[in-house]
Every structure is written in C-alpha cells, then in structure tokens.
C-alpha cells in the first residue's frame, strides 16, 4: 500500500526513482528478448540516469519490428504476472529470483555506455551499475534470504512493476520523445503504427489493455486462498 501511495504524493517520483529504474530494465529486456525469440539479435541495453533507456537489436523489417516494440511495452506486466504467480511458493520464488539474477548478470555483457563522452564514470556506466545492483539483490534473495523474505522480495518487485504499468502509461500515447542527447526518437507505439498501420494511440490502447489482462491472469492465483489439506 505504501509503495502504491508513493507515486501519487508530492516528491513521490523522486522517492520511487529506484523503482522506476526497475521498470525501465524490464521494458528494455522485453525488447531484447522479444527480438531474440523472433530470430533477431540483441546487441545492447542502455539505462540512463533519467530512468530512461533503449535496447539496440537487429531484426528483419516489417511486422517483427512492431512485435519487438510491443514486447517492451508489456514486458513489465509479464514479469509482474510471473512474480505474483511464482511468489506464492517459496521454491518457485527462489527459482525466479535466481533466474532473474542470472539474466541480469548476463546482460552486463551487452550493457552500453549512456554517453561515451560523459564527464564521469557514473554517467558513462550508469546502466552497468543498475544491472549489477539488481542482479546482486536477486541473487541474495535466491541464495541467502529466508523463505519469508524471498517471497516478500519477489512479490514486492511484482507489485512495483504492476504499478509502473499505470504510472508510466502516458508513454503509450506518445508519438515521440527526446533522448538525453537531445535527439528526438519515435515512441514504441509510433513504431508499431509505422509497421502495422492505424495510429499510435490505437496501439497504445492495445498494449495497455494487454498489460491489464496479463496482470489479472497473474494476480488472480496470488489472491486466491492456498488449498488446505483435508483433515484425516
């Protein structure tokens, strides 16, 4: 409840900054993994200090570009749904935490400098630091945390990613945005519009609705009471 209120109070976005970074990582990883699934190549992930980022990949033009764009938009919802479903059981919670730690550690091989000409190492390699911290945290949950804390950690991450679907929903209805280097880039929904026709806001509705459906599918089992063994 407290983490949900954070986003809607004055200064809340500053307090919730680390949580925004978490959703950014899920978003960019969604792009990269979708590209790989469709036969493309994931080349680089960049996370900047403004809690933004991008994934660089190679894939055949056409509908695949649109699907990769959608993969990033619904990525946080998919991870949140997995967290809710697997977080109910301590064994699956540990498996999910360990798998997440391995994935993020592996992504360090693909992390790129936010700005190679930036004046400080923090500016240049901010993304590597973020991925390292997240990988370490998930690894600690999987290998060192008590059962209760492991499950709590997984569900906490799931809640934050679920909230990010709503808090950052404005991006779904954005045609373009300005990158930290000043360049104007097309939004994911506008990229979908270019490949699949229909306006960007239509694809924003599609991805937003899909995220909601995914969250409902993931959270329903979590909210249901655990089955009890019949008394003998």
GROMACS .gro file of C-alpha atoms in nm:
model
  232
    1UNK     CA    1   0.000   0.000   0.000
    2UNK     CA    2   0.279   0.242   0.095
    3UNK     CA    3   0.467   0.177  -0.229
    4UNK     CA    4   0.148   0.247  -0.425
    5UNK     CA    5   0.088   0.580  -0.249
    6UNK     CA    6   0.446   0.693  -0.315
    7UNK     CA    7   0.372   0.758  -0.682
    8UNK     CA    8   0.085   0.995  -0.609
    9UNK     CA    9   0.225   1.225  -0.338
   10UNK     CA   10   0.443   1.536  -0.392
   11UNK     CA   11   0.800   1.426  -0.448
   12UNK     CA   12   0.689   1.067  -0.473
   13UNK     CA   13   0.855   1.008  -0.807
   14UNK     CA   14   1.188   1.107  -0.654
   15UNK     CA   15   1.140   0.857  -0.373
   16UNK     CA   16   1.026   0.596  -0.623
   17UNK     CA   17   1.321   0.659  -0.858
   18UNK     CA   18   1.484   0.318  -0.793
   19UNK     CA   19   1.152   0.153  -0.871
   20UNK     CA   20   1.129   0.342  -1.200
   21UNK     CA   21   1.472   0.206  -1.291
   22UNK     CA   22   1.339  -0.143  -1.226
   23UNK     CA   23   1.052  -0.094  -1.470
   24UNK     CA   24   1.291   0.054  -1.728
   25UNK     CA   25   1.509  -0.256  -1.711
   26UNK     CA   26   1.204  -0.481  -1.756
   27UNK     CA   27   1.092  -0.268  -2.052
   28UNK     CA   28   1.426  -0.282  -2.233
   29UNK     CA   29   1.479  -0.651  -2.157
   30UNK     CA   30   1.134  -0.710  -2.304
   31UNK     CA   31   1.251  -0.554  -2.630
   32UNK     CA   32   1.572  -0.756  -2.637
   33UNK     CA   33   1.423  -1.095  -2.552
   34UNK     CA   34   1.139  -1.049  -2.800
   35UNK     CA   35   1.392  -0.974  -3.072
   36UNK     CA   36   1.584  -1.292  -2.989
   37UNK     CA   37   1.264  -1.502  -2.984
   38UNK     CA   38   1.178  -1.373  -3.332
   39UNK     CA   39   1.518  -1.471  -3.467
   40UNK     CA   40   1.690  -1.136  -3.431
   41UNK     CA   41   1.998  -1.035  -3.237
   42UNK     CA   42   2.011  -0.841  -2.912
   43UNK     CA   43   2.313  -0.611  -2.926
   44UNK     CA   44   2.300  -0.357  -2.645
   45UNK     CA   45   2.100  -0.227  -2.349
   46UNK     CA   46   2.140   0.126  -2.216
   47UNK     CA   47   1.989   0.269  -1.896
   48UNK     CA   48   2.034   0.641  -1.825
   49UNK     CA   49   2.016   0.844  -1.504
   50UNK     CA   50   1.680   0.988  -1.606
   51UNK     CA   51   1.529   0.638  -1.567
   52UNK     CA   52   1.505   0.608  -1.943
   53UNK     CA   53   1.684   0.372  -2.176
   54UNK     CA   54   1.685   0.185  -2.502
   55UNK     CA   55   1.767  -0.157  -2.643
   56UNK     CA   56   1.963  -0.194  -2.964
   57UNK     CA   57   1.885  -0.501  -3.172
   58UNK     CA   58   1.892  -0.629  -3.529
   59UNK     CA   59   1.585  -0.788  -3.683
   60UNK     CA   60   1.419  -0.818  -4.021
   61UNK     CA   61   1.200  -0.519  -4.106
   62UNK     CA   62   0.823  -0.540  -4.108
   63UNK     CA   63   0.587  -0.682  -3.850
   64UNK     CA   64   0.872  -0.814  -3.636
   65UNK     CA   65   0.973  -0.458  -3.551
   66UNK     CA   66   0.622  -0.391  -3.427
   67UNK     CA   67   0.620  -0.707  -3.213
   68UNK     CA   68   0.956  -0.618  -3.059
   69UNK     CA   69   0.822  -0.271  -2.976
   70UNK     CA   70   0.519  -0.430  -2.809
   71UNK     CA   71   0.744  -0.670  -2.618
   72UNK     CA   72   0.898  -0.380  -2.432
   73UNK     CA   73   0.564  -0.220  -2.354
   74UNK     CA   74   0.412  -0.533  -2.200
   75UNK     CA   75   0.741  -0.659  -2.054
   76UNK     CA   76   0.684  -0.515  -1.703
   77UNK     CA   77   0.335  -0.669  -1.689
   78UNK     CA   78   0.468  -1.012  -1.790
   79UNK     CA   79   0.740  -1.005  -1.523
   80UNK     CA   80   0.489  -0.881  -1.264
   81UNK     CA   81   0.248  -1.163  -1.351
   82UNK     CA   82   0.527  -1.419  -1.315
   83UNK     CA   83   0.621  -1.268  -0.980
   84UNK     CA   84   0.267  -1.295  -0.848
   85UNK     CA   85   0.220  -1.650  -0.971
   86UNK     CA   86   0.558  -1.789  -0.864
   87UNK     CA   87   0.587  -1.580  -0.548
   88UNK     CA   88   0.317  -1.784  -0.376
   89UNK     CA   89   0.556  -2.076  -0.335
   90UNK     CA   90   0.898  -2.035  -0.177
   91UNK     CA   91   1.066  -2.284  -0.411
   92UNK     CA   92   0.938  -2.122  -0.730
   93UNK     CA   93   1.012  -1.779  -0.581
   94UNK     CA   94   1.376  -1.876  -0.532
   95UNK     CA   95   1.396  -2.021  -0.882
   96UNK     CA   96   1.255  -1.699  -1.029
   97UNK     CA   97   1.494  -1.484  -0.826
   98UNK     CA   98   1.793  -1.695  -0.930
   99UNK     CA   99   1.689  -1.694  -1.296
  100UNK     CA  100   1.645  -1.317  -1.283
  101UNK     CA  101   1.989  -1.274  -1.127
  102UNK     CA  102   2.150  -1.485  -1.400
  103UNK     CA  103   1.967  -1.295  -1.674
  104UNK     CA  104   2.071  -0.954  -1.540
  105UNK     CA  105   2.429  -1.069  -1.486
  106UNK     CA  106   2.436  -1.194  -1.844
  107UNK     CA  107   2.305  -0.860  -1.967
  108UNK     CA  108   2.621  -0.696  -1.834
  109UNK     CA  109   2.788  -0.835  -2.146
  110UNK     CA  110   2.552  -0.623  -2.355
  111UNK     CA  111   2.533  -0.306  -2.148
  112UNK     CA  112   2.639   0.009  -2.328
  113UNK     CA  113   2.759   0.347  -2.211
  114UNK     CA  114   2.482   0.603  -2.176
  115UNK     CA  115   2.712   0.864  -2.324
  116UNK     CA  116   3.075   0.769  -2.403
  117UNK     CA  117   3.172   1.137  -2.382
  118UNK     CA  118   3.005   1.199  -2.045
  119UNK     CA  119   3.232   1.366  -1.786
  120UNK     CA  120   3.206   1.099  -1.513
  121UNK     CA  121   3.218   0.722  -1.497
  122UNK     CA  122   2.878   0.726  -1.327
  123UNK     CA  123   2.725   0.896  -1.630
  124UNK     CA  124   2.900   0.663  -1.871
  125UNK     CA  125   2.829   0.333  -1.700
  126UNK     CA  126   2.516   0.400  -1.500
  127UNK     CA  127   2.334   0.112  -1.669
  128UNK     CA  128   2.604  -0.138  -1.571
  129UNK     CA  129   2.576  -0.025  -1.210
  130UNK     CA  130   2.197  -0.062  -1.211
  131UNK     CA  131   2.210  -0.412  -1.360
  132UNK     CA  132   2.483  -0.516  -1.115
  133UNK     CA  133   2.284  -0.399  -0.812
  134UNK     CA  134   1.966  -0.569  -0.932
  135UNK     CA  135   2.149  -0.893  -1.013
  136UNK     CA  136   2.314  -0.892  -0.669
  137UNK     CA  137   1.983  -0.823  -0.494
  138UNK     CA  138   1.801  -1.104  -0.675
  139UNK     CA  139   2.092  -1.340  -0.617
  140UNK     CA  140   2.084  -1.261  -0.245
  141UNK     CA  141   1.710  -1.327  -0.237
  142UNK     CA  142   1.757  -1.661  -0.408
  143UNK     CA  143   2.055  -1.787  -0.210
  144UNK     CA  144   2.068  -1.606   0.124
  145UNK     CA  145   1.724  -1.474   0.219
  146UNK     CA  146   1.486  -1.657   0.449
  147UNK     CA  147   1.179  -1.813   0.292
  148UNK     CA  148   0.957  -1.526   0.404
  149UNK     CA  149   1.191  -1.254   0.279
  150UNK     CA  150   1.246  -1.429  -0.052
  151UNK     CA  151   0.874  -1.445  -0.119
  152UNK     CA  152   0.825  -1.090   0.004
  153UNK     CA  153   1.102  -0.965  -0.225
  154UNK     CA  154   0.958  -1.132  -0.533
  155UNK     CA  155   0.605  -1.009  -0.462
  156UNK     CA  156   0.736  -0.658  -0.386
  157UNK     CA  157   0.908  -0.646  -0.725
  158UNK     CA  158   0.589  -0.774  -0.889
  159UNK     CA  159   0.382  -0.500  -0.721
  160UNK     CA  160   0.622  -0.227  -0.835
  161UNK     CA  161   0.623  -0.349  -1.194
  162UNK     CA  162   0.244  -0.375  -1.190
  163UNK     CA  163   0.219  -0.016  -1.063
  164UNK     CA  164   0.460   0.102  -1.332
  165UNK     CA  165   0.210  -0.014  -1.595
  166UNK     CA  166  -0.022   0.261  -1.472
  167UNK     CA  167   0.228   0.524  -1.356
  168UNK     CA  168   0.409   0.530  -1.690
  169UNK     CA  169   0.103   0.472  -1.906
  170UNK     CA  170   0.141   0.817  -2.064
  171UNK     CA  171   0.426   0.679  -2.276
  172UNK     CA  172   0.176   0.452  -2.452
  173UNK     CA  173   0.011   0.760  -2.601
  174UNK     CA  174   0.327   0.945  -2.700
  175UNK     CA  175   0.428   0.982  -3.063
  176UNK     CA  176   0.790   1.072  -2.994
  177UNK     CA  177   1.022   1.169  -2.710
  178UNK     CA  178   1.352   1.349  -2.662
  179UNK     CA  179   1.655   1.141  -2.566
  180UNK     CA  180   1.916   1.266  -2.314
  181UNK     CA  181   2.145   1.361  -2.604
  182UNK     CA  182   1.874   1.586  -2.748
  183UNK     CA  183   1.772   1.360  -3.035
  184UNK     CA  184   1.401   1.314  -3.099
  185UNK     CA  185   1.309   0.946  -3.120
  186UNK     CA  186   0.992   0.765  -3.216
  187UNK     CA  187   0.797   0.601  -2.934
  188UNK     CA  188   0.732   0.227  -2.938
  189UNK     CA  189   0.366   0.277  -3.028
  190UNK     CA  190   0.459   0.505  -3.318
  191UNK     CA  191   0.700   0.238  -3.444
  192UNK     CA  192   0.411  -0.008  -3.430
  193UNK     CA  193   0.191   0.236  -3.620
  194UNK     CA  194   0.450   0.267  -3.898
  195UNK     CA  195   0.467  -0.110  -3.945
  196UNK     CA  196   0.105  -0.210  -3.887
  197UNK     CA  197  -0.093   0.100  -3.989
  198UNK     CA  198  -0.354   0.259  -3.757
  199UNK     CA  199  -0.248   0.548  -3.529
  200UNK     CA  200  -0.007   0.520  -3.238
  201UNK     CA  201  -0.279   0.580  -2.979
  202UNK     CA  202  -0.464   0.271  -3.104
  203UNK     CA  203  -0.160   0.056  -3.035
  204UNK     CA  204  -0.125   0.229  -2.700
  205UNK     CA  205  -0.474   0.108  -2.614
  206UNK     CA  206  -0.392  -0.244  -2.738
  207UNK     CA  207  -0.071  -0.270  -2.535
  208UNK     CA  208  -0.229  -0.109  -2.229
  209UNK     CA  209  -0.525  -0.346  -2.245
  210UNK     CA  210  -0.297  -0.645  -2.298
  211UNK     CA  211  -0.091  -0.545  -1.993
  212UNK     CA  212  -0.407  -0.529  -1.781
  213UNK     CA  213  -0.519  -0.874  -1.897
  214UNK     CA  214  -0.174  -1.019  -1.823
  215UNK     CA  215  -0.175  -0.864  -1.475
  216UNK     CA  216  -0.520  -1.003  -1.397
  217UNK     CA  217  -0.411  -1.351  -1.509
  218UNK     CA  218  -0.103  -1.325  -1.289
  219UNK     CA  219  -0.258  -1.176  -0.977
  220UNK     CA  220  -0.574  -1.390  -0.953
  221UNK     CA  221  -0.399  -1.707  -0.831
  222UNK     CA  222  -0.196  -1.494  -0.587
  223UNK     CA  223  -0.510  -1.353  -0.426
  224UNK     CA  224  -0.687  -1.689  -0.406
  225UNK     CA  225  -0.656  -1.875  -0.072
  226UNK     CA  226  -0.400  -2.152  -0.066
  227UNK     CA  227  -0.551  -2.501  -0.075
  228UNK     CA  228  -0.557  -2.677   0.260
  229UNK     CA  229  -0.503  -3.044   0.310
  230UNK     CA  230  -0.815  -3.226   0.426
  231UNK     CA  231  -0.808  -3.324   0.787
  232UNK     CA  232  -0.784  -3.700   0.832
   0.00000   0.00000   0.00000
